[in-house]
Amino acid sequence: MALSRHEPLPVGRARKKLAGIRPPVHSQPSASRSLGRAIQRGQIPGPGRAGLHLPPGRRYFVTILPLVAALLLTVACVNQSSAASSAGSGELTVFAAASLANSFPEIADAFEAENPGASITFNFAGSQRLRTQLEFGAQADVFASADQRQMDLAVAADLISGVPVPFAENVLVVITPLAGGATNDERVNNLDDLARNGVKLALASPVVPVGAYSHELLRKLEANVVDLGPDYASRVLKNVVTHEPNVRGVLQKVALGEVDAGIVYRTDAATDYAASRVGVVSIPDGSNVVAEYPIAVLREAAYPELAEEFVRFVLGER
């Protein structure tokens, strides 16, 4: 099943529900300075970005809507203007979930354009790994997690200034190699195939959000889809041959044909890199898992006022 990609829709608020879908994206912008910095740091494997375009002079939120089995990621960006804001200057360090690597760099470009003295460097990785790095003293200004649990642990460790705020949602999809996979005889064409003997499945580690969500998804499918059988989750988990440190690792395993299927966020399946390499198996809407992303300024932020301004920019409050 071919992957559908859709351009963002303008809306009034990040939490607002959308009813329509725009035509497919015609082109993708070139890599930004922020994305280049992240690639140089080895935090992004290098595929192109997808799903975010910020026209000047308009208030936009980034939304990738679910199409049968799709995921929803809503990220806010607002009121670009030629005038600099009063946020000040400095180089922000943003620790962000790996699944945000396709949307945050362009939001950063828009923020930098509005704040000429500001620049943003990203560290994209699994949320659990980022939170652990912060606990061990890594310096950063903003933390954007792929789940509330990792943010709650950061709050408990006294790493957060203020109250974290949800800013985006995501859902899961099953992806398979489009062609030429090393295990092509065990192609996965539907959810039932995930439990078939001999299928090789990649999941993220259960200690990172997407891995925990994947396990929750399998339990929900077992409970809600009668045809899959009462022991569906355990049969699928027996086919797991690798636990990757983050969602990007799962995507790469599938794209390279090293496994027959994997579970990732919809946004990761919608990148240019994925579009020519993986297909998507649909998940019933009522059985999918919605991931909520919180964002917060860190207590030890080097530029706390600028960090707060960036968070407001993401939330669409300016």
mmCIF file of C-alpha atoms in Angstrom:
data_model
loop_
_atom_site.group_PDB
_atom_site.id
_atom_site.type_symbol
_atom_site.label_atom_id
_atom_site.label_comp_id
_atom_site.label_asym_id
_atom_site.label_seq_id
_atom_site.Cartn_x
_atom_site.Cartn_y
_atom_site.Cartn_z
ATOM 1 C CA MET A 1 0.000 0.000 0.000
ATOM 2 C CA ALA A 2 1.552 3.274 -1.085
ATOM 3 C CA LEU A 3 2.212 5.996 1.438
ATOM 4 C CA SER A 4 0.093 9.133 1.273
ATOM 5 C CA ARG A 5 1.580 12.460 2.313
ATOM 6 C CA HIS A 6 -0.379 15.632 2.849
ATOM 7 C CA GLU A 7 0.491 19.262 3.217
ATOM 8 C CA PRO A 8 -0.305 21.119 6.445
ATOM 9 C CA LEU A 9 -3.628 22.835 6.972
ATOM 10 C CA PRO A 10 -4.113 26.314 8.465
ATOM 11 C CA VAL A 11 -6.175 26.202 11.658
ATOM 12 C CA GLY A 12 -7.003 28.423 14.598
ATOM 13 C CA ARG A 13 -5.605 26.450 17.551
ATOM 14 C CA ALA A 14 -3.279 23.470 17.998
ATOM 15 C CA ARG A 15 -5.954 21.348 19.656
ATOM 16 C CA LYS A 16 -8.662 22.128 17.080
ATOM 17 C CA LYS A 17 -10.044 19.158 15.156
ATOM 18 C CA LEU A 18 -9.771 19.279 11.371
ATOM 19 C CA ALA A 19 -12.254 17.858 8.908
ATOM 20 C CA GLY A 20 -10.491 17.971 5.526
ATOM 21 C CA ILE A 21 -7.278 16.950 3.824
ATOM 22 C CA ARG A 22 -5.331 19.020 1.330
ATOM 23 C CA PRO A 23 -3.815 17.569 -1.864
ATOM 24 C CA PRO A 24 -0.394 15.852 -1.655
ATOM 25 C CA VAL A 25 2.692 17.954 -0.996
ATOM 26 C CA HIS A 26 4.223 19.076 -4.275
ATOM 27 C CA SER A 27 7.724 19.691 -2.997
ATOM 28 C CA GLN A 28 9.808 19.754 0.131
ATOM 29 C CA PRO A 29 12.037 22.610 1.276
ATOM 30 C CA SER A 30 15.776 22.205 1.316
ATOM 31 C CA ALA A 31 17.580 21.304 4.515
ATOM 32 C CA SER A 32 17.705 24.142 7.006
ATOM 33 C CA ARG A 33 20.643 25.370 8.977
ATOM 34 C CA SER A 34 19.174 23.799 12.113
ATOM 35 C CA LEU A 35 18.635 20.458 10.401
ATOM 36 C CA GLY A 36 22.186 20.604 9.092
ATOM 37 C CA ARG A 37 23.491 21.103 12.588
ATOM 38 C CA ALA A 38 21.461 18.148 13.838
ATOM 39 C CA ILE A 39 22.733 15.924 11.002
ATOM 40 C CA GLN A 40 26.303 16.941 11.741
ATOM 41 C CA ARG A 41 25.774 15.905 15.344
ATOM 42 C CA GLY A 42 24.665 12.474 14.165
ATOM 43 C CA GLN A 43 21.142 12.780 15.528
ATOM 44 C CA ILE A 44 19.318 12.546 12.197
ATOM 45 C CA PRO A 45 20.133 9.764 9.690
ATOM 46 C CA GLY A 46 19.950 12.163 6.801
ATOM 47 C CA PRO A 47 16.607 11.590 4.994
ATOM 48 C CA GLY A 48 14.631 14.585 3.802
ATOM 49 C CA ARG A 49 11.983 16.259 5.881
ATOM 50 C CA ALA A 50 8.260 16.071 5.265
ATOM 51 C CA GLY A 51 5.011 17.576 6.335
ATOM 52 C CA LEU A 52 5.946 21.159 7.235
ATOM 53 C CA HIS A 53 5.735 24.294 5.159
ATOM 54 C CA LEU A 54 5.479 27.721 6.715
ATOM 55 C CA PRO A 55 4.222 30.424 4.371
ATOM 56 C CA PRO A 56 5.235 33.931 5.556
ATOM 57 C CA GLY A 57 2.766 36.352 7.065
ATOM 58 C CA ARG A 58 0.137 33.761 8.077
ATOM 59 C CA ARG A 59 -0.704 31.928 11.314
ATOM 60 C CA TYR A 60 -0.196 28.231 10.689
ATOM 61 C CA PHE A 61 -0.152 25.002 12.631
ATOM 62 C CA VAL A 62 1.450 21.873 11.270
ATOM 63 C CA THR A 63 -1.009 19.011 10.949
ATOM 64 C CA ILE A 64 -0.596 15.617 9.330
ATOM 65 C CA LEU A 65 -4.013 13.961 9.418
ATOM 66 C CA PRO A 66 -4.670 10.230 9.733
ATOM 67 C CA LEU A 67 -5.751 8.500 6.528
ATOM 68 C CA VAL A 68 -7.275 5.187 7.767
ATOM 69 C CA ALA A 69 -4.185 4.165 9.726
ATOM 70 C CA ALA A 70 -2.388 7.406 9.914
ATOM 71 C CA LEU A 71 -1.026 9.336 12.783
ATOM 72 C CA LEU A 72 -1.718 12.859 13.812
ATOM 73 C CA LEU A 73 1.050 15.243 14.605
ATOM 74 C CA THR A 74 0.039 18.804 15.328
ATOM 75 C CA VAL A 75 2.802 21.310 15.939
ATOM 76 C CA ALA A 76 2.156 25.022 16.224
ATOM 77 C CA CYS A 77 3.876 27.944 14.607
ATOM 78 C CA VAL A 78 2.662 31.513 14.457
ATOM 79 C CA ASN A 79 2.706 35.058 13.114
ATOM 80 C CA GLN A 80 5.921 35.262 11.166
ATOM 81 C CA SER A 81 6.956 38.868 10.552
ATOM 82 C CA SER A 82 9.974 40.762 9.337
ATOM 83 C CA ALA A 83 10.380 42.551 12.638
ATOM 84 C CA ALA A 84 12.512 41.013 15.378
ATOM 85 C CA SER A 85 10.749 40.088 18.613
ATOM 86 C CA SER A 86 11.866 41.117 22.080
ATOM 87 C CA ALA A 87 13.006 37.612 23.012
ATOM 88 C CA GLY A 88 16.665 38.548 22.859
ATOM 89 C CA SER A 89 19.578 36.614 21.443
ATOM 90 C CA GLY A 90 21.437 33.414 22.174
ATOM 91 C CA GLU A 91 21.906 29.822 20.997
ATOM 92 C CA LEU A 92 19.132 27.630 22.324
ATOM 93 C CA THR A 93 19.680 23.912 22.773
ATOM 94 C CA VAL A 94 16.485 21.931 22.304
ATOM 95 C CA PHE A 95 16.288 18.279 23.347
ATOM 96 C CA ALA A 96 13.454 16.822 21.250
ATOM 97 C CA ALA A 97 11.983 13.386 20.573
ATOM 98 C CA ALA A 98 13.361 11.710 17.456
ATOM 99 C CA SER A 99 9.932 11.774 15.812
ATOM 100 C CA LEU A 100 10.054 15.585 15.782
ATOM 101 C CA ALA A 101 13.111 15.683 13.529
ATOM 102 C CA ASN A 102 10.942 16.274 10.471
ATOM 103 C CA SER A 103 8.994 19.243 11.829
ATOM 104 C CA PHE A 104 10.996 21.090 14.469
ATOM 105 C CA PRO A 105 13.859 22.273 12.229
ATOM 106 C CA GLU A 106 11.547 24.324 10.056
ATOM 107 C CA ILE A 107 9.738 25.743 13.053
ATOM 108 C CA ALA A 108 13.208 26.742 14.242
ATOM 109 C CA ASP A 109 13.898 28.448 10.917
ATOM 110 C CA ALA A 110 10.726 30.489 11.313
ATOM 111 C CA PHE A 111 11.643 31.391 14.896
ATOM 112 C CA GLU A 112 15.170 32.392 13.884
ATOM 113 C CA ALA A 113 13.791 34.540 11.070
ATOM 114 C CA GLU A 114 11.638 36.402 13.580
ATOM 115 C CA ASN A 115 14.480 36.616 16.117
ATOM 116 C CA PRO A 116 17.672 37.455 14.189
ATOM 117 C CA GLY A 117 19.870 37.168 17.271
ATOM 118 C CA ALA A 118 18.656 33.654 18.095
ATOM 119 C CA SER A 119 19.844 30.289 16.827
ATOM 120 C CA ILE A 120 18.697 26.778 17.696
ATOM 121 C CA THR A 121 20.664 23.548 17.971
ATOM 122 C CA PHE A 122 18.778 20.266 18.267
ATOM 123 C CA ASN A 123 19.500 16.995 19.985
ATOM 124 C CA PHE A 124 17.035 14.458 18.545
ATOM 125 C CA ALA A 125 16.867 11.061 20.260
ATOM 126 C CA GLY A 126 14.519 8.799 22.180
ATOM 127 C CA SER A 127 12.751 10.744 24.935
ATOM 128 C CA GLN A 128 13.993 8.379 27.630
ATOM 129 C CA ARG A 129 17.581 8.845 26.487
ATOM 130 C CA LEU A 130 17.188 12.624 26.417
ATOM 131 C CA ARG A 131 15.705 12.685 29.905
ATOM 132 C CA THR A 132 18.567 10.500 31.180
ATOM 133 C CA GLN A 133 21.131 12.832 29.581
ATOM 134 C CA LEU A 134 19.509 15.774 31.323
ATOM 135 C CA GLU A 135 19.577 13.967 34.661
ATOM 136 C CA PHE A 136 23.305 13.395 34.201
ATOM 137 C CA GLY A 137 23.939 17.090 33.644
ATOM 138 C CA ALA A 138 23.563 17.675 29.906
ATOM 139 C CA GLN A 139 22.880 21.356 29.232
ATOM 140 C CA ALA A 140 19.732 22.282 27.330
ATOM 141 C CA ASP A 141 17.082 24.985 27.313
ATOM 142 C CA VAL A 142 13.944 23.155 26.148
ATOM 143 C CA PHE A 143 12.731 19.546 26.417
ATOM 144 C CA ALA A 144 10.053 18.198 24.048
ATOM 145 C CA SER A 145 9.074 14.622 24.900
ATOM 146 C CA ALA A 146 7.103 12.068 22.882
ATOM 147 C CA ASP A 147 5.132 11.051 25.976
ATOM 148 C CA GLN A 148 3.968 12.400 29.290
ATOM 149 C CA ARG A 149 5.771 9.738 31.329
ATOM 150 C CA GLN A 150 9.264 10.952 30.420
ATOM 151 C CA MET A 151 8.219 14.532 31.087
ATOM 152 C CA ASP A 152 6.762 13.527 34.461
ATOM 153 C CA LEU A 153 10.076 11.873 35.365
ATOM 154 C CA ALA A 154 11.892 15.053 34.346
ATOM 155 C CA VAL A 155 9.560 17.068 36.577
ATOM 156 C CA ALA A 156 10.159 14.643 39.458
ATOM 157 C CA ALA A 157 13.924 15.095 38.982
ATOM 158 C CA ASP A 158 13.460 18.889 39.297
ATOM 159 C CA LEU A 159 14.669 19.455 35.752
ATOM 160 C CA ILE A 160 11.681 21.491 34.568
ATOM 161 C CA SER A 161 10.825 25.145 35.072
ATOM 162 C CA GLY A 162 7.113 25.821 35.155
ATOM 163 C CA VAL A 163 4.394 23.479 33.907
ATOM 164 C CA PRO A 164 4.852 21.304 30.777
ATOM 165 C CA VAL A 165 2.235 21.901 28.087
ATOM 166 C CA PRO A 166 1.005 19.420 25.428
ATOM 167 C CA PHE A 167 1.628 20.743 21.926
ATOM 168 C CA ALA A 168 1.262 17.830 19.489
ATOM 169 C CA GLU A 169 -0.317 14.436 18.875
ATOM 170 C CA ASN A 170 0.901 11.418 16.911
ATOM 171 C CA VAL A 171 -0.438 7.948 16.100
ATOM 172 C CA LEU A 172 1.211 4.712 15.045
ATOM 173 C CA VAL A 173 1.409 2.842 11.755
ATOM 174 C CA VAL A 174 2.846 -0.497 10.657
ATOM 175 C CA ILE A 175 5.419 -0.163 7.882
ATOM 176 C CA THR A 176 6.850 -2.790 5.514
ATOM 177 C CA PRO A 177 9.629 -2.728 2.883
ATOM 178 C CA LEU A 178 8.236 -1.686 -0.491
ATOM 179 C CA ALA A 179 10.407 -4.099 -2.474
ATOM 180 C CA GLY A 180 13.612 -6.092 -2.438
ATOM 181 C CA GLY A 181 13.668 -6.839 1.282
ATOM 182 C CA ALA A 182 16.022 -9.559 2.481
ATOM 183 C CA THR A 183 12.995 -11.476 3.840
ATOM 184 C CA ASN A 184 10.633 -10.656 1.002
ATOM 185 C CA ASP A 185 9.023 -14.145 1.122
ATOM 186 C CA GLU A 186 7.482 -13.182 4.451
ATOM 187 C CA ARG A 187 5.767 -10.017 3.258
ATOM 188 C CA VAL A 188 3.359 -8.395 5.697
ATOM 189 C CA ASN A 189 0.156 -7.260 4.009
ATOM 190 C CA ASN A 190 -2.183 -6.953 6.981
ATOM 191 C CA LEU A 191 -2.184 -6.921 10.777
ATOM 192 C CA ASP A 192 -2.764 -10.674 11.020
ATOM 193 C CA ASP A 193 0.499 -11.275 9.131
ATOM 194 C CA LEU A 194 2.459 -9.743 12.012
ATOM 195 C CA ALA A 195 1.715 -12.884 14.062
ATOM 196 C CA ARG A 196 2.621 -15.365 11.324
ATOM 197 C CA ASN A 197 5.546 -17.710 12.023
ATOM 198 C CA GLY A 198 8.755 -16.603 10.340
ATOM 199 C CA VAL A 199 7.942 -12.893 10.135
ATOM 200 C CA LYS A 200 10.726 -10.630 11.394
ATOM 201 C CA LEU A 201 9.515 -7.568 13.262
ATOM 202 C CA ALA A 202 11.386 -4.479 14.497
ATOM 203 C CA LEU A 203 10.116 -2.495 17.484
ATOM 204 C CA ALA A 204 11.608 0.321 19.477
ATOM 205 C CA SER A 205 12.779 -0.534 22.963
ATOM 206 C CA PRO A 206 9.866 -0.575 25.424
ATOM 207 C CA VAL A 207 11.704 1.963 27.611
ATOM 208 C CA VAL A 208 11.244 4.679 24.959
ATOM 209 C CA PRO A 209 7.788 6.128 24.213
ATOM 210 C CA VAL A 210 7.258 4.632 20.754
ATOM 211 C CA GLY A 211 8.210 1.192 22.072
ATOM 212 C CA ALA A 212 5.787 1.470 24.981
ATOM 213 C CA TYR A 213 3.095 2.722 22.612
ATOM 214 C CA SER A 214 3.753 -0.230 20.279
ATOM 215 C CA HIS A 215 3.125 -2.722 23.090
ATOM 216 C CA GLU A 216 -0.043 -0.830 24.035
ATOM 217 C CA LEU A 217 -1.160 -0.940 20.401
ATOM 218 C CA LEU A 218 -0.775 -4.727 20.225
ATOM 219 C CA ARG A 219 -2.836 -5.139 23.399
ATOM 220 C CA LYS A 220 -5.562 -2.880 22.009
ATOM 221 C CA LEU A 221 -5.628 -4.770 18.716
ATOM 222 C CA GLU A 222 -5.959 -8.061 20.584
ATOM 223 C CA ALA A 223 -8.852 -6.689 22.631
ATOM 224 C CA ASN A 224 -10.678 -4.847 19.848
ATOM 225 C CA VAL A 225 -10.145 -6.861 16.664
ATOM 226 C CA VAL A 226 -11.762 -10.263 17.196
ATOM 227 C CA ASP A 227 -10.351 -11.835 14.036
ATOM 228 C CA LEU A 228 -6.777 -11.441 15.302
ATOM 229 C CA GLY A 229 -7.269 -13.960 18.112
ATOM 230 C CA PRO A 230 -7.002 -13.795 21.922
ATOM 231 C CA ASP A 231 -3.227 -14.352 22.000
ATOM 232 C CA TYR A 232 -2.419 -11.944 19.187
ATOM 233 C CA ALA A 233 -0.055 -9.682 21.151
ATOM 234 C CA SER A 234 2.094 -12.539 22.462
ATOM 235 C CA ARG A 235 2.313 -14.157 19.018
ATOM 236 C CA VAL A 236 3.422 -10.882 17.456
ATOM 237 C CA LEU A 237 6.005 -10.211 20.167
ATOM 238 C CA LYS A 238 7.572 -13.630 19.515
ATOM 239 C CA ASN A 239 8.453 -12.321 16.047
ATOM 240 C CA VAL A 240 10.414 -9.319 17.332
ATOM 241 C CA VAL A 241 14.045 -9.739 16.262
ATOM 242 C CA THR A 242 15.380 -6.321 17.248
ATOM 243 C CA HIS A 243 14.590 -3.551 19.730
ATOM 244 C CA GLU A 244 15.864 -0.237 18.404
ATOM 245 C CA PRO A 245 16.833 2.756 20.581
ATOM 246 C CA ASN A 246 14.368 5.085 18.841
ATOM 247 C CA VAL A 247 11.789 5.265 16.071
ATOM 248 C CA ARG A 248 14.352 6.240 13.447
ATOM 249 C CA GLY A 249 16.168 2.970 14.036
ATOM 250 C CA VAL A 250 12.990 0.998 13.368
ATOM 251 C CA LEU A 251 12.369 2.966 10.172
ATOM 252 C CA GLN A 252 15.871 2.261 8.898
ATOM 253 C CA LYS A 253 15.647 -1.474 9.623
ATOM 254 C CA VAL A 254 12.455 -1.712 7.581
ATOM 255 C CA ALA A 255 13.618 0.613 4.808
ATOM 256 C CA LEU A 256 16.779 -1.467 4.335
ATOM 257 C CA GLY A 257 14.754 -4.691 4.151
ATOM 258 C CA GLU A 258 16.438 -6.188 7.207
ATOM 259 C CA VAL A 259 13.035 -6.993 8.723
ATOM 260 C CA ASP A 260 9.548 -7.610 7.348
ATOM 261 C CA ALA A 261 7.733 -4.949 9.342
ATOM 262 C CA GLY A 262 8.039 -2.351 12.077
ATOM 263 C CA ILE A 263 5.855 0.011 14.082
ATOM 264 C CA VAL A 264 6.619 3.726 13.871
ATOM 265 C CA TYR A 265 4.939 7.099 14.210
ATOM 266 C CA ARG A 266 2.926 8.276 11.232
ATOM 267 C CA THR A 267 5.192 11.314 10.817
ATOM 268 C CA ASP A 268 8.250 9.092 10.360
ATOM 269 C CA ALA A 269 6.447 7.077 7.694
ATOM 270 C CA ALA A 270 5.623 10.345 5.902
ATOM 271 C CA THR A 271 9.193 11.543 5.272
ATOM 272 C CA ASP A 272 10.690 11.662 1.790
ATOM 273 C CA TYR A 273 13.171 9.007 2.926
ATOM 274 C CA ALA A 274 10.355 6.629 3.884
ATOM 275 C CA ALA A 275 8.020 7.370 0.978
ATOM 276 C CA SER A 276 10.157 5.556 -1.583
ATOM 277 C CA ARG A 277 11.157 2.722 0.734
ATOM 278 C CA VAL A 278 8.216 1.627 2.898
ATOM 279 C CA GLY A 279 4.509 0.963 2.612
ATOM 280 C CA VAL A 280 1.894 1.351 5.319
ATOM 281 C CA VAL A 281 -0.516 -1.250 6.733
ATOM 282 C CA SER A 282 -3.647 0.394 8.084
ATOM 283 C CA ILE A 283 -4.683 0.247 11.746
ATOM 284 C CA PRO A 284 -8.338 0.628 12.787
ATOM 285 C CA ASP A 285 -8.868 4.089 14.253
ATOM 286 C CA GLY A 286 -10.510 2.784 17.396
ATOM 287 C CA SER A 287 -7.575 0.497 18.132
ATOM 288 C CA ASN A 288 -4.761 2.958 17.511
ATOM 289 C CA VAL A 289 -2.758 4.706 20.205
ATOM 290 C CA VAL A 290 -2.552 8.486 20.387
ATOM 291 C CA ALA A 291 0.773 9.845 21.624
ATOM 292 C CA GLU A 292 0.652 13.263 23.265
ATOM 293 C CA TYR A 293 3.787 15.408 23.209
ATOM 294 C CA PRO A 294 4.540 17.856 26.067
ATOM 295 C CA ILE A 295 7.127 20.670 25.926
ATOM 296 C CA ALA A 296 8.761 22.682 28.719
ATOM 297 C CA VAL A 297 11.598 25.058 29.547
ATOM 298 C CA LEU A 298 14.370 23.458 31.574
ATOM 299 C CA ARG A 299 15.316 24.804 35.001
ATOM 300 C CA GLU A 300 18.999 25.145 34.060
ATOM 301 C CA ALA A 301 18.319 26.856 30.735
ATOM 302 C CA ALA A 302 21.146 29.163 29.677
ATOM 303 C CA TYR A 303 18.633 31.460 27.964
ATOM 304 C CA PRO A 304 15.393 31.063 29.926
ATOM 305 C CA GLU A 305 13.550 34.051 28.402
ATOM 306 C CA LEU A 306 14.441 33.009 24.867
ATOM 307 C CA ALA A 307 13.475 29.417 25.694
ATOM 308 C CA GLU A 308 10.079 30.557 26.956
ATOM 309 C CA GLU A 309 9.598 32.566 23.781
ATOM 310 C CA PHE A 310 10.386 29.503 21.654
ATOM 311 C CA VAL A 311 7.889 27.385 23.606
ATOM 312 C CA ARG A 312 5.211 30.065 23.109
ATOM 313 C CA PHE A 313 6.088 30.113 19.414
ATOM 314 C CA VAL A 314 5.588 26.331 19.161
ATOM 315 C CA LEU A 315 2.308 26.571 21.071
ATOM 316 C CA GLY A 316 1.017 29.358 18.845
ATOM 317 C CA GLU A 317 0.606 31.831 21.680
ATOM 318 C CA ARG A 318 2.294 34.751 19.871
#
